[in-house]
Short mmCIF file of C-alpha atoms in Angstrom, two decimals:
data_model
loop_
_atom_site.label_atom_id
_atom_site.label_comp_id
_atom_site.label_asym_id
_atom_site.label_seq_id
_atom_site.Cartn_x
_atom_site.Cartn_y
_atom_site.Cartn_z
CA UNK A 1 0.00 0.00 0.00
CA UNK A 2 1.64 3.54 -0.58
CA UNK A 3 1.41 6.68 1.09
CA UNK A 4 -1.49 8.07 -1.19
CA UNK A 5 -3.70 5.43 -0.16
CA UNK A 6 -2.96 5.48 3.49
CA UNK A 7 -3.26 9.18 3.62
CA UNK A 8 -6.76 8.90 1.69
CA UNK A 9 -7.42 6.05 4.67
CA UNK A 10 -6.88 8.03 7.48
CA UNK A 11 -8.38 11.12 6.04
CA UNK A 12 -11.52 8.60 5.80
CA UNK A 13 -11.28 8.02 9.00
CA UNK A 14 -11.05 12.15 10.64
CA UNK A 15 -13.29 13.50 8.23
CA UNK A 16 -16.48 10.94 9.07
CA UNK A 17 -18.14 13.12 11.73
CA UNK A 18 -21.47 11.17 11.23
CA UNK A 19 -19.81 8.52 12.90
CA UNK A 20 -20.49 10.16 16.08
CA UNK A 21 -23.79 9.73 15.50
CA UNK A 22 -23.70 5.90 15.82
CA UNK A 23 -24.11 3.85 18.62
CA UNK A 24 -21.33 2.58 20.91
CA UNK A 25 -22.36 -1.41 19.62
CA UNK A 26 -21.87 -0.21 15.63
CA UNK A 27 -18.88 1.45 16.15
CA UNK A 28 -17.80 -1.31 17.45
CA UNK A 29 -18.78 -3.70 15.39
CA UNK A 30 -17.73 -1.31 12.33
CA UNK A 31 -13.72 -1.48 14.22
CA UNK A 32 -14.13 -5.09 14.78
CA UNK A 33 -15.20 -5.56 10.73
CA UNK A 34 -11.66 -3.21 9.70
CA UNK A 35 -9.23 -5.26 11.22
CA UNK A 36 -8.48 -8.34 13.28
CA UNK A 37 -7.61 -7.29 16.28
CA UNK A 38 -9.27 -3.67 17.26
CA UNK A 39 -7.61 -1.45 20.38
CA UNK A 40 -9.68 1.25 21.79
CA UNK A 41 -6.61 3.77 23.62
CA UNK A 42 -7.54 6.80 26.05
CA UNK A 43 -5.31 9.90 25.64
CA UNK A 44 -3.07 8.18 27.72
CA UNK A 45 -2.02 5.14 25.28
CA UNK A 46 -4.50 2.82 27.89
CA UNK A 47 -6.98 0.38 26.45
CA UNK A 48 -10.28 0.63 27.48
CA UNK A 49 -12.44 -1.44 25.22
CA UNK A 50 -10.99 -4.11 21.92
CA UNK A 51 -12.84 -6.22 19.85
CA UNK A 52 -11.74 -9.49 18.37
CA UNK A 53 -12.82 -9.58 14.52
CA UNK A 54 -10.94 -13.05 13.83
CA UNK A 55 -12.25 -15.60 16.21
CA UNK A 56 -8.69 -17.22 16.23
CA UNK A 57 -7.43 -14.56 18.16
CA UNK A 58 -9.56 -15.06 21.31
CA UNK A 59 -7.41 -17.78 23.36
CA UNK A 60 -4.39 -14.83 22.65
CA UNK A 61 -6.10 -13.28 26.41
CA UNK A 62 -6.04 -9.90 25.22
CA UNK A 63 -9.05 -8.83 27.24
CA UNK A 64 -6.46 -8.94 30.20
CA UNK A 65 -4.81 -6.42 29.27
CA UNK A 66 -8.11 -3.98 29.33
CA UNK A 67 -6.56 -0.89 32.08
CA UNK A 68 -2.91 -1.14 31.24
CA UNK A 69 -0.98 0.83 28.62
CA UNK A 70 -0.64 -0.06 25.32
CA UNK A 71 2.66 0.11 24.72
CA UNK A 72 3.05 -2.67 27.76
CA UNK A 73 1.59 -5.61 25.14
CA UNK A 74 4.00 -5.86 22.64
CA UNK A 75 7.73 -6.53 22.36
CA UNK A 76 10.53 -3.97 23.17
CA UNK A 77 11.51 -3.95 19.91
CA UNK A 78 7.81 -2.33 18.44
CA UNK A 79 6.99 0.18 21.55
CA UNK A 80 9.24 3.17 20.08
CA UNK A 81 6.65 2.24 16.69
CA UNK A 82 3.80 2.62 19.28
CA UNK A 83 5.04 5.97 21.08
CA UNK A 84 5.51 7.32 17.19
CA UNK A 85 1.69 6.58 15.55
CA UNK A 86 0.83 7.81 18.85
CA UNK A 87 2.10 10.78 18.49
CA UNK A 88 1.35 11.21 14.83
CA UNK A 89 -2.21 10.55 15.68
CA UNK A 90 -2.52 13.44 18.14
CA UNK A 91 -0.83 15.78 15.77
CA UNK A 92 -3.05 14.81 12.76
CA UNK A 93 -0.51 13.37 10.26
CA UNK A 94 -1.31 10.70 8.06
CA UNK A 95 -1.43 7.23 9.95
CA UNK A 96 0.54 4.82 8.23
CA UNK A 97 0.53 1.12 8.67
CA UNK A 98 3.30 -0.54 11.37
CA UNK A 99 4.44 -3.76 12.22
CA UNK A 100 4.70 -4.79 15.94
CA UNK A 101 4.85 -8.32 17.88
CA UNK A 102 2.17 -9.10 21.14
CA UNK A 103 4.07 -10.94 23.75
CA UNK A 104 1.38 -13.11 24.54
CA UNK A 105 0.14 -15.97 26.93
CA UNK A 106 0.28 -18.40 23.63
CA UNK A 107 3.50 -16.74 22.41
CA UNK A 108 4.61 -14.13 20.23
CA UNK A 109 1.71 -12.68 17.52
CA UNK A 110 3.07 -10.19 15.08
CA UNK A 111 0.16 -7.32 13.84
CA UNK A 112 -0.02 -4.64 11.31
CA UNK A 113 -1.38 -1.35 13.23
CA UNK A 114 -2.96 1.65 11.95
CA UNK A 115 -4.46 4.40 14.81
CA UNK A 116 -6.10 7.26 14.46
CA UNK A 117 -7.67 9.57 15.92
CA UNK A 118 -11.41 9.54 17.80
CA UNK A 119 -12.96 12.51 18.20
CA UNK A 120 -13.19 12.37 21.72
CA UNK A 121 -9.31 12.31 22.19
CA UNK A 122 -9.41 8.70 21.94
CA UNK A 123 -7.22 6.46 19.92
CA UNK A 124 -8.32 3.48 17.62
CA UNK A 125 -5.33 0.68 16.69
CA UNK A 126 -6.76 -1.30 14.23
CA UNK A 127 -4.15 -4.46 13.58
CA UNK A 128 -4.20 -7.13 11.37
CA UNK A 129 -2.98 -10.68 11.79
CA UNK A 130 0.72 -11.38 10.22
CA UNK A 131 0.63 -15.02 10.93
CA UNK A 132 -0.47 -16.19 7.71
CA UNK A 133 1.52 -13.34 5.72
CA UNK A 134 4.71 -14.49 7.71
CA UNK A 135 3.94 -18.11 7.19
CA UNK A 136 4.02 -17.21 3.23
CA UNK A 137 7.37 -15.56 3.72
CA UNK A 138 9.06 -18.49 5.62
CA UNK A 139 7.93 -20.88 2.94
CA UNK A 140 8.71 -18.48 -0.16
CA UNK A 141 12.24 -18.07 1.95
CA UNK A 142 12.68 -21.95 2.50
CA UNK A 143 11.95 -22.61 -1.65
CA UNK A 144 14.64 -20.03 -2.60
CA UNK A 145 16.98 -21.72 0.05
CA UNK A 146 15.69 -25.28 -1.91
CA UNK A 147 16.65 -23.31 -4.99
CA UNK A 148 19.94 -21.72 -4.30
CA UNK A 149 20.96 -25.42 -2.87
CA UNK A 150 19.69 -27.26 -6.23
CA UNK A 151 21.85 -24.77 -8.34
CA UNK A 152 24.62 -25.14 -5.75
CA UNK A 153 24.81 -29.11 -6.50
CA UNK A 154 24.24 -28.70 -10.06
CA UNK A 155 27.55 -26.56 -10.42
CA UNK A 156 29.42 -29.02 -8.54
CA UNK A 157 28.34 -31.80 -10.65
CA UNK A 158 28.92 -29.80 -13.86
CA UNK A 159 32.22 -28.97 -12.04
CA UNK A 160 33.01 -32.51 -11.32
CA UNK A 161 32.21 -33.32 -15.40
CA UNK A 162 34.38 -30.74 -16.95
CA UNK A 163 37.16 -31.46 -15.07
CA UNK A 164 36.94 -35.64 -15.98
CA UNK A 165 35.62 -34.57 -19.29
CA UNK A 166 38.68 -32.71 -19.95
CA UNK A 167 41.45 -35.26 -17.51
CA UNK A 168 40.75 -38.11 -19.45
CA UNK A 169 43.14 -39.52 -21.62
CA UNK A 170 41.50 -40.34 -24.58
CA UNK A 171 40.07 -37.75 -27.15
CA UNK A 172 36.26 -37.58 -26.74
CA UNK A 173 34.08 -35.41 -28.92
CA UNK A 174 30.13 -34.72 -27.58
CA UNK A 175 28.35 -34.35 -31.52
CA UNK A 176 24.71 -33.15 -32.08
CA UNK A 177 23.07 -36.04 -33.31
CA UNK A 178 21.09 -33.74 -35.42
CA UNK A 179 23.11 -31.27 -37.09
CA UNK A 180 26.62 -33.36 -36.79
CA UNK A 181 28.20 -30.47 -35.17
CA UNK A 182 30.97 -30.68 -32.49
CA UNK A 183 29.47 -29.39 -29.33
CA UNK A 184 32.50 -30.46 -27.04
CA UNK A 185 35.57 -31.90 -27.28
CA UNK A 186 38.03 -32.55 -24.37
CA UNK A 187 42.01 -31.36 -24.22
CA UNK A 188 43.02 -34.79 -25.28
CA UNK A 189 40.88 -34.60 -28.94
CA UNK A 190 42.15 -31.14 -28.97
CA UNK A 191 45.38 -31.98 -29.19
CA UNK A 192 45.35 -35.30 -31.05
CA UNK A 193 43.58 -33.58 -34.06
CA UNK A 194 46.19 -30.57 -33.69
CA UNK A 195 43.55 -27.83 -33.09
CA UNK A 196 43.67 -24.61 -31.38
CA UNK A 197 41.36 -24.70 -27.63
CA UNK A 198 37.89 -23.88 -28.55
CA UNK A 199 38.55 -24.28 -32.38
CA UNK A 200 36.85 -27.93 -32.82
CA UNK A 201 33.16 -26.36 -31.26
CA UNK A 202 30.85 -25.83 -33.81
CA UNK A 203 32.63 -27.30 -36.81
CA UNK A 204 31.03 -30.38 -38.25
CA UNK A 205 32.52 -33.76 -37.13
CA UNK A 206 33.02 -34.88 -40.35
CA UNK A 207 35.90 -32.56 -40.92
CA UNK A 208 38.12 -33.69 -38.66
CA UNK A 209 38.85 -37.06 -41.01
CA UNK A 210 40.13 -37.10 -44.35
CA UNK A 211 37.68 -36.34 -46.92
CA UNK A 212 37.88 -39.77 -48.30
CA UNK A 213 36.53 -40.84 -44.73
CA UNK A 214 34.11 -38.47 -44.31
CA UNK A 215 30.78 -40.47 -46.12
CA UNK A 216 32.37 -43.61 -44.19
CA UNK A 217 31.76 -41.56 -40.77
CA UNK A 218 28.51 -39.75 -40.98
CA UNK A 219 27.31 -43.82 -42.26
CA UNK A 220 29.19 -44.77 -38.93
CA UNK A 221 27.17 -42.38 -36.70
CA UNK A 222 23.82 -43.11 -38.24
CA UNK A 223 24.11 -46.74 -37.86
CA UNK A 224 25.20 -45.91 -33.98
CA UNK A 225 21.53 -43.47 -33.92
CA UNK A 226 20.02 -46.69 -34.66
CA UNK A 227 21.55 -49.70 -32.64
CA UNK A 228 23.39 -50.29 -29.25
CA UNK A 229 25.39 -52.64 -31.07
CA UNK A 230 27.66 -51.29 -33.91
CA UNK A 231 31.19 -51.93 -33.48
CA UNK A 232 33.99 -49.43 -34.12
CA UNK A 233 35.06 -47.89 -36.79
CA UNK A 234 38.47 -48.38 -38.28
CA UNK A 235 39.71 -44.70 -39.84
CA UNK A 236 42.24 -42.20 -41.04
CA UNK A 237 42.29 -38.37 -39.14
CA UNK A 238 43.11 -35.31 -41.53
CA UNK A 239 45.88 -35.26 -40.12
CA UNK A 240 46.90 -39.09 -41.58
CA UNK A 241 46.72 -40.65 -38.06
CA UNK A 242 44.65 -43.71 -38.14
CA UNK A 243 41.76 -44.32 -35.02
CA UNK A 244 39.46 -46.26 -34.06
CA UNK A 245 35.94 -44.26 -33.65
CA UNK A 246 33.37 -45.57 -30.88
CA UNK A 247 30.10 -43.68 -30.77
CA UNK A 248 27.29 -44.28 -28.09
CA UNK A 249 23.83 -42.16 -28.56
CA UNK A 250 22.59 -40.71 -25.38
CA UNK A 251 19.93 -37.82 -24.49
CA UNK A 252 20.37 -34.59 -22.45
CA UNK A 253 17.48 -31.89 -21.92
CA UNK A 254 15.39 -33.36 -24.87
CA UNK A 255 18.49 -33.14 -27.35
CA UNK A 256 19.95 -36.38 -29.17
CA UNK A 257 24.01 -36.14 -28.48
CA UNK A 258 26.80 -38.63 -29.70
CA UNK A 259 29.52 -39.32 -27.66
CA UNK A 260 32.09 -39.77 -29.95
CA UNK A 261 35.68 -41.66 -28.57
CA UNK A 262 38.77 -41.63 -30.72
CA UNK A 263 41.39 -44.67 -30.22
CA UNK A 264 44.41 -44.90 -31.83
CA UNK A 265 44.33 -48.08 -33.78
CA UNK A 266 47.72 -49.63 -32.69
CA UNK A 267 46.18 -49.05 -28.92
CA UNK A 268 43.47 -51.10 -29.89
CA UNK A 269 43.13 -54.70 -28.16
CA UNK A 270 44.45 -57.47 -30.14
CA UNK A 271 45.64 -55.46 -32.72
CA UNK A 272 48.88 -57.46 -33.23
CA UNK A 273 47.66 -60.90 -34.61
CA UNK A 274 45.20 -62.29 -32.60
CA UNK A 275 42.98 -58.79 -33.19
CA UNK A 276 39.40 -61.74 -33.86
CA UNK A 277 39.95 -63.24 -30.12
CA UNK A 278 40.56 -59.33 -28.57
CA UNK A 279 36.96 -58.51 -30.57
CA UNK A 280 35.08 -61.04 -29.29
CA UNK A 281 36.42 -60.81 -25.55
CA UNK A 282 35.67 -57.27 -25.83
CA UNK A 283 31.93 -57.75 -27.33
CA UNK A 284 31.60 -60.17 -24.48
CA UNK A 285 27.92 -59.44 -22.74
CA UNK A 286 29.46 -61.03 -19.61
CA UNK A 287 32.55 -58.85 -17.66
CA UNK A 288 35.92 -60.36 -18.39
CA UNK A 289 39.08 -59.50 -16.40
CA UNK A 290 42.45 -60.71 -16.12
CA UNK A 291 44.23 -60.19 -13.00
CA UNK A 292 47.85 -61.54 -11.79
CA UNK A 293 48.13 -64.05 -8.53
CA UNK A 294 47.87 -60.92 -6.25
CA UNK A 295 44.48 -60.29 -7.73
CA UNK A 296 45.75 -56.74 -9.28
CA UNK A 297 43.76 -56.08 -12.58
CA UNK A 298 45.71 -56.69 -16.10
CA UNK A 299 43.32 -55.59 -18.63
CA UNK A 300 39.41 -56.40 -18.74
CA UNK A 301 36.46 -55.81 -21.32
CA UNK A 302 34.13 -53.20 -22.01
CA UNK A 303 31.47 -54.91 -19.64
CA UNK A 304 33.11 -55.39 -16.74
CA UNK A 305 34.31 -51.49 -16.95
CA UNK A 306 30.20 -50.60 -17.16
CA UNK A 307 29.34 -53.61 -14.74
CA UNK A 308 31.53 -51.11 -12.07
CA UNK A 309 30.82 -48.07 -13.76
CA UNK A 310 34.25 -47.11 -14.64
CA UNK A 311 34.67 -44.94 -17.67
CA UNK A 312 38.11 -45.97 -19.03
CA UNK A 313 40.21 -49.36 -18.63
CA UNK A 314 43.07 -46.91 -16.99
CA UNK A 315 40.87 -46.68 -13.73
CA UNK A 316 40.63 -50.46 -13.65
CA UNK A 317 44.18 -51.28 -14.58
CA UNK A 318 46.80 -52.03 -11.38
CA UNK A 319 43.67 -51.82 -8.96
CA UNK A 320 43.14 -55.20 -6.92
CA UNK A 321 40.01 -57.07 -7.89
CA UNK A 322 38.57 -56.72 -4.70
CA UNK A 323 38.12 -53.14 -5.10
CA UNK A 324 34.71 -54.17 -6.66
CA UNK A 325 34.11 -57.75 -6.10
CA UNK A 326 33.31 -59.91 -3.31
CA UNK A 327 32.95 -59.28 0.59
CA UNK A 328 36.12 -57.74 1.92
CA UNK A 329 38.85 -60.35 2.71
CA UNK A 330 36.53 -63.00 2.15
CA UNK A 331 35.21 -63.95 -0.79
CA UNK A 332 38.02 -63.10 -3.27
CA UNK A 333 40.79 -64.47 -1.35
CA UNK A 334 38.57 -68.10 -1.07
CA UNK A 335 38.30 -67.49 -4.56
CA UNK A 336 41.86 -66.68 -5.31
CA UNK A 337 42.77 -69.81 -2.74
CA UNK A 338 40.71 -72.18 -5.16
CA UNK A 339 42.07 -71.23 -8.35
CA UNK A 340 46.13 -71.74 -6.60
CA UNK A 341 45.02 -75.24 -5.10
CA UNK A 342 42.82 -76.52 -7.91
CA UNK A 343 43.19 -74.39 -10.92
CA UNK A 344 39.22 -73.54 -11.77
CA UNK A 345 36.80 -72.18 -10.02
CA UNK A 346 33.01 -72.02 -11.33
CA UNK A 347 29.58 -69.62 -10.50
CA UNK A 348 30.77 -69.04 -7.10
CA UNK A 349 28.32 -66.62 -5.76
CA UNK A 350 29.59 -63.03 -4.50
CA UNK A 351 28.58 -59.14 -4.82
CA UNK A 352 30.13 -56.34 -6.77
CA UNK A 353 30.57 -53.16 -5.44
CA UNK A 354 29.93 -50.39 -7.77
CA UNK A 355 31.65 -46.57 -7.84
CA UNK A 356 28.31 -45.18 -6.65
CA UNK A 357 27.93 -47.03 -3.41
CA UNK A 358 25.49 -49.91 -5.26
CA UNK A 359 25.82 -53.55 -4.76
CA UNK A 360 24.86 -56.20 -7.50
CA UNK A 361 24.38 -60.13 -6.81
CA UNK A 362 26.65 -61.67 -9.40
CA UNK A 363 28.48 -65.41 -10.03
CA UNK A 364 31.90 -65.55 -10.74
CA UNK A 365 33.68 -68.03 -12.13
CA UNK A 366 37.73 -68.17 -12.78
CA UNK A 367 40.88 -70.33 -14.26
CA UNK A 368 44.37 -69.58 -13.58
CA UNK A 369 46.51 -69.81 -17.01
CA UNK A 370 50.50 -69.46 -18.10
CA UNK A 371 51.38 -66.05 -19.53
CA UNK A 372 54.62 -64.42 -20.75
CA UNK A 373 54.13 -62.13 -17.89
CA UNK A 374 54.06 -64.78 -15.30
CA UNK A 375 50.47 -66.88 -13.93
CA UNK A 376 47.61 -64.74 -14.07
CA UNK A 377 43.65 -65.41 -13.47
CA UNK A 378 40.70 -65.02 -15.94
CA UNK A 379 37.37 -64.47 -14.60
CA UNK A 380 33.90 -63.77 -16.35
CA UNK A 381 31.65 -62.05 -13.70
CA UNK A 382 27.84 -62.32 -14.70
CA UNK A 383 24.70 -59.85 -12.86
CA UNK A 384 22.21 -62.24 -11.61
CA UNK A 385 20.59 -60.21 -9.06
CA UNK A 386 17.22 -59.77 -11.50
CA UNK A 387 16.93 -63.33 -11.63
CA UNK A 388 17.82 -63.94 -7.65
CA UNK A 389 14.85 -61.63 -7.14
CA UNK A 390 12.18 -63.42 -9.11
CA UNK A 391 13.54 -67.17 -7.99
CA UNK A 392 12.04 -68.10 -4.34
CA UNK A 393 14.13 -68.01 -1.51
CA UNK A 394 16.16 -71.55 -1.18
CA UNK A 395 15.20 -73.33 1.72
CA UNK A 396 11.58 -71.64 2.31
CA UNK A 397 9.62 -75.00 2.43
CA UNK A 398 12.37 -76.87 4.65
CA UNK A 399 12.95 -74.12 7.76
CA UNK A 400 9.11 -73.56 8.48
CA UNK A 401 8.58 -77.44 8.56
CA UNK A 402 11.69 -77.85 10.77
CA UNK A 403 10.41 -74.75 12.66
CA UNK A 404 6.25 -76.17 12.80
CA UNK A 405 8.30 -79.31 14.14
CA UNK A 406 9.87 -78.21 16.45
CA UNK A 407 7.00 -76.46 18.47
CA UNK A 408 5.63 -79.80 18.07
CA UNK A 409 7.54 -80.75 20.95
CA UNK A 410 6.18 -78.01 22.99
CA UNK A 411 4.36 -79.78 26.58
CA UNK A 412 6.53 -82.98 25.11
CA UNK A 413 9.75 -81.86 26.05
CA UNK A 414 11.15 -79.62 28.16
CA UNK A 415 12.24 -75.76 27.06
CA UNK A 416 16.23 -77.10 27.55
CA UNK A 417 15.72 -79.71 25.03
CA UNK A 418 13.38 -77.76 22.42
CA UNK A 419 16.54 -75.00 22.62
CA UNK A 420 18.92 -77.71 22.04
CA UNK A 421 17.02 -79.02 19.37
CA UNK A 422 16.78 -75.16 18.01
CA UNK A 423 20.35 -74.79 18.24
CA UNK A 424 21.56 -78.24 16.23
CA UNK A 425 18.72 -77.44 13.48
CA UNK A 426 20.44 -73.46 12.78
CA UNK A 427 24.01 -75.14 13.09
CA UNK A 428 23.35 -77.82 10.55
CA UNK A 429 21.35 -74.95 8.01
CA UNK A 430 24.57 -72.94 8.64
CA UNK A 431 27.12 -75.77 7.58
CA UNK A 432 25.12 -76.52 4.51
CA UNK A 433 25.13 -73.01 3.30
CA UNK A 434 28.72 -72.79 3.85
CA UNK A 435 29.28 -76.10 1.50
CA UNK A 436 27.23 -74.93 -0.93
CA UNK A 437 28.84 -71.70 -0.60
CA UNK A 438 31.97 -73.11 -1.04
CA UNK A 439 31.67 -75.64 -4.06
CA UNK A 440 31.58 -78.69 -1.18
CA UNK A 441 35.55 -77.66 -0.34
CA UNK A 442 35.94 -78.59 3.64
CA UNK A 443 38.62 -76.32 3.92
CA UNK A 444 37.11 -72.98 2.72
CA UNK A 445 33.68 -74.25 4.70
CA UNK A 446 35.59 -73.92 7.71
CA UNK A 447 37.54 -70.70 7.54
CA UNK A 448 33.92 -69.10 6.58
CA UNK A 449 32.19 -70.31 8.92
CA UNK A 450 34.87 -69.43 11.71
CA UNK A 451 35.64 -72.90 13.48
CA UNK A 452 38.88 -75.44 12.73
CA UNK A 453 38.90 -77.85 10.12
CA UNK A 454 38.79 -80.67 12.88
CA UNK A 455 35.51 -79.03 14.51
CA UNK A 456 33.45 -79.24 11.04
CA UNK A 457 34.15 -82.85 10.59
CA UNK A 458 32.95 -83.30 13.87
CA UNK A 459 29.94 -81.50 13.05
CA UNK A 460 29.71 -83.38 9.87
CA UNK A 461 29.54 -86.52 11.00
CA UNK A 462 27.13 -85.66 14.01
CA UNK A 463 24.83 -84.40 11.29
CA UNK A 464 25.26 -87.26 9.36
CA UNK A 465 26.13 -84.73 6.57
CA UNK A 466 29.22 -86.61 5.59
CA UNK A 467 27.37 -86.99 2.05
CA UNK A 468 27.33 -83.92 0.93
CA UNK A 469 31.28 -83.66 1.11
CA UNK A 470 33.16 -84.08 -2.03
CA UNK A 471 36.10 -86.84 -1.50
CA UNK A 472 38.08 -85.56 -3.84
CA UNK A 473 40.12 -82.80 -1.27
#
């Protein structure tokens, strides 16, 4: 509201003589209609009369306060606003509307007051409830908070991508699927195709191979635009340099984009005579990794790298395998113990650890091989957590019969014996799990389940589980 239309207000207010002709009960009710909360001041600043227009207002106890002064009901902070529209009242300049808090029995209550003037020397506040108004506020401020801390993470992400976009090794271009126009390309594309920073944005991808090349690529990225599953593409730079150009389609705020990866050819796997095996470990749907005897990782294929959500072979490369698969100091080092005693190793059951924090059930199977570079261990690693999830739970029908059968016994036996029963039925569940766990290998059995080898034969053969025991340890 501006000062025109509070000035026209209060002069509304002074120049209405024919109020005087009205009853004490309209005048009252006419306050009481204005505003929420209506004062009625002698010349002193005293209340003498109020009246409640907002019936949410009457637990506040404001008719208490009827005989004391004014300024006594609200906070220290608003009674220099009080003493001032006082004053202005008396002297007949234009009320204006003030903000002041009630300290009240229920707790604070802040009101908008405008007083004037009676004619009798009296003084009429006439407030207005804040609560809702500063409810509005405190939930507009909370959003732009929300706001400010949305655009706060997503700089930090964008952050975090330029700087990998542009640390990584290998020369990545992001093309506009639609136009074929470079939109990004990192410092390692920059400098392979001999540009100047900035130069390659903008220019169509086409030109950065030899013009003989150039039908051979755009053919290259539309095949890409239309399957998963096109394999890369074997060409010659401008500059006479000859790659090997992987392209994956991907979306990003309703735009098709094509990241575009350039590898020199001589880098690629299996380039030096046995290039048909390196293709078809790579094209693998199943991770593949190679590791030496200390489980550090040799080289692996493009689906292990996306099964831990790496995004080049260099982050894999001279990590241990443990970094991603397997319980910690358990279930690779069984694994790695299997394939030194008995050479193979097959769907052993485990977890991978992704980058993000995210687990996946997967089976793992391994052989340890000869190389030039000394023994080393293959292993293809294989997601089955989708199909864990829709099989039924092994051992669902067997544990609720043993269960139902053993509170059988309940007013047969006594609670000692049921609990002793209880005890040998979880211990003999617990050692089959850990031979099944374990391919049937005593030895591993034991160390997992945390007693000496000697103890689990015992157990064994009190079980009568001596069957399920391979005999060739």
């Amino acid at each position: 509201m501006n000062r025109a239309e509070l000035s026209i207000e209060a002069r509304a207010f002074r120049d209405a003589a024919a109020l005087g002709a009205l009853d004490s009960g309209a005048v009252a009710a006419l306050l009481a209609a204005v505003g929420d909360l209506t004062f009625v001041l002698d010349g002193d600043g005293r209340i003498t009369d109020l009246a409640i227009g907002d019936p949410q207002l009457t637990g506040y106890g404001f008719h208490a306060a009827i005989g004391q002064p004014f300024i006594e009901t609200v906070t220290i902070e608003g009674r220099g606003k009080i003493v001032e529209m006082l004053s202005e009242a008396a002297l007949g300049v234009p009320a204006r509307w003030r903000q002041v808090t009630h300290a009240t029995v229920i707790g604070e209550l802040p009101v908008r007051y405008l007083i004037v003037a009676l004619s009798d020397g009296r003084f009429a506040a006439i407030g207005r409830d804040l609560r809702e108004a500063a409810a509005l506020q405190q939930r507009l401020l909370q959003a732009q908070q929300s706001l400010e801390r949305d655009y706060l993470r997503l700089r930090q992400a964008e952050a975090r991508y330029r700087l990998l976009f542009d640390m990584a090794s290998e020369p990545v271009l992001i093309v506009d699927a639609a136009t074929r126009r470079i939109r990004e390309a990192n410092s390692a594309a920059t400098r392979a195709l001999a540009a100047k920073p900035g130069a390659l944005v903008d220019q169509p991808v086409s030109s950065i191979v030899d013009p003989e090349e150039r039908e051979a690529l755009v053919a290259h990225l539309g095949a890409v635009e239309a399957s998963d599953e096109v394999p890369p593409l074997g060409i010659k730079l401008r500059g006479g340099a000859l790659v090997r150009v992987a392209a994956r389609l991907f979306r990003q705020a309703r735009a098709a984009l094509l990241l575009v990866r350039l590898a020199p050819a001589e880098e690629t796997p299996g380039a030096s005579g046995g290039e048909g095996w390196g293709d078809v470990i790579e094209r693998m749907p199943d991770a593949f990794v190679v590791t030496d005897r200390q489980l550090v990782v040799r080289t692996a294929n493009a689906a292990f790298l996306e099964l831990v959500q790496l995004p080049t072979i260099d982050r894999a490369i001279g990590a241990r395998l443990d970094a991603w698969v397997g319980r910690p100091g358990v279930d690779v080092e069984l694994i790695a113990g299997q394939l030194r005693d008995h050479g193979t190793v097959r769907n052993v059951a485990s977890v991978l650890r992704g980058v993000d924090g995210g687990q996946e059930e997967i089976e793992i199977s391994g052989v340890a091989a000869p190389s030039p570079e000394g023994d080393c261990f293959g292993f293809t690693i294989r997601a089955v957590g989708r199909r864990l999830r829709d099989l039924p739970p092994p051992g669902d029908k067997q544990l609720p019969r043993s269960v139902e059968q053993l509170t059988e016994l309940v007013g047969r036996m006594s609670l000692k014996e049921i609990v002793r029963e209880s005890t040998d039925l979880i211990e003999r569940l617990c050692i089959e799990a850990a031979l099944a766990y374990t391919s049937d290998n005593r030895a591993s059995a034991a160390e997992v389940l945390g007693v000496s080898r000697q103890s689990l034969y015992s157990k064994l053969h009190r079980h009568g589980l001596g069957n399920l025991v391979s005999d060739d340890e």
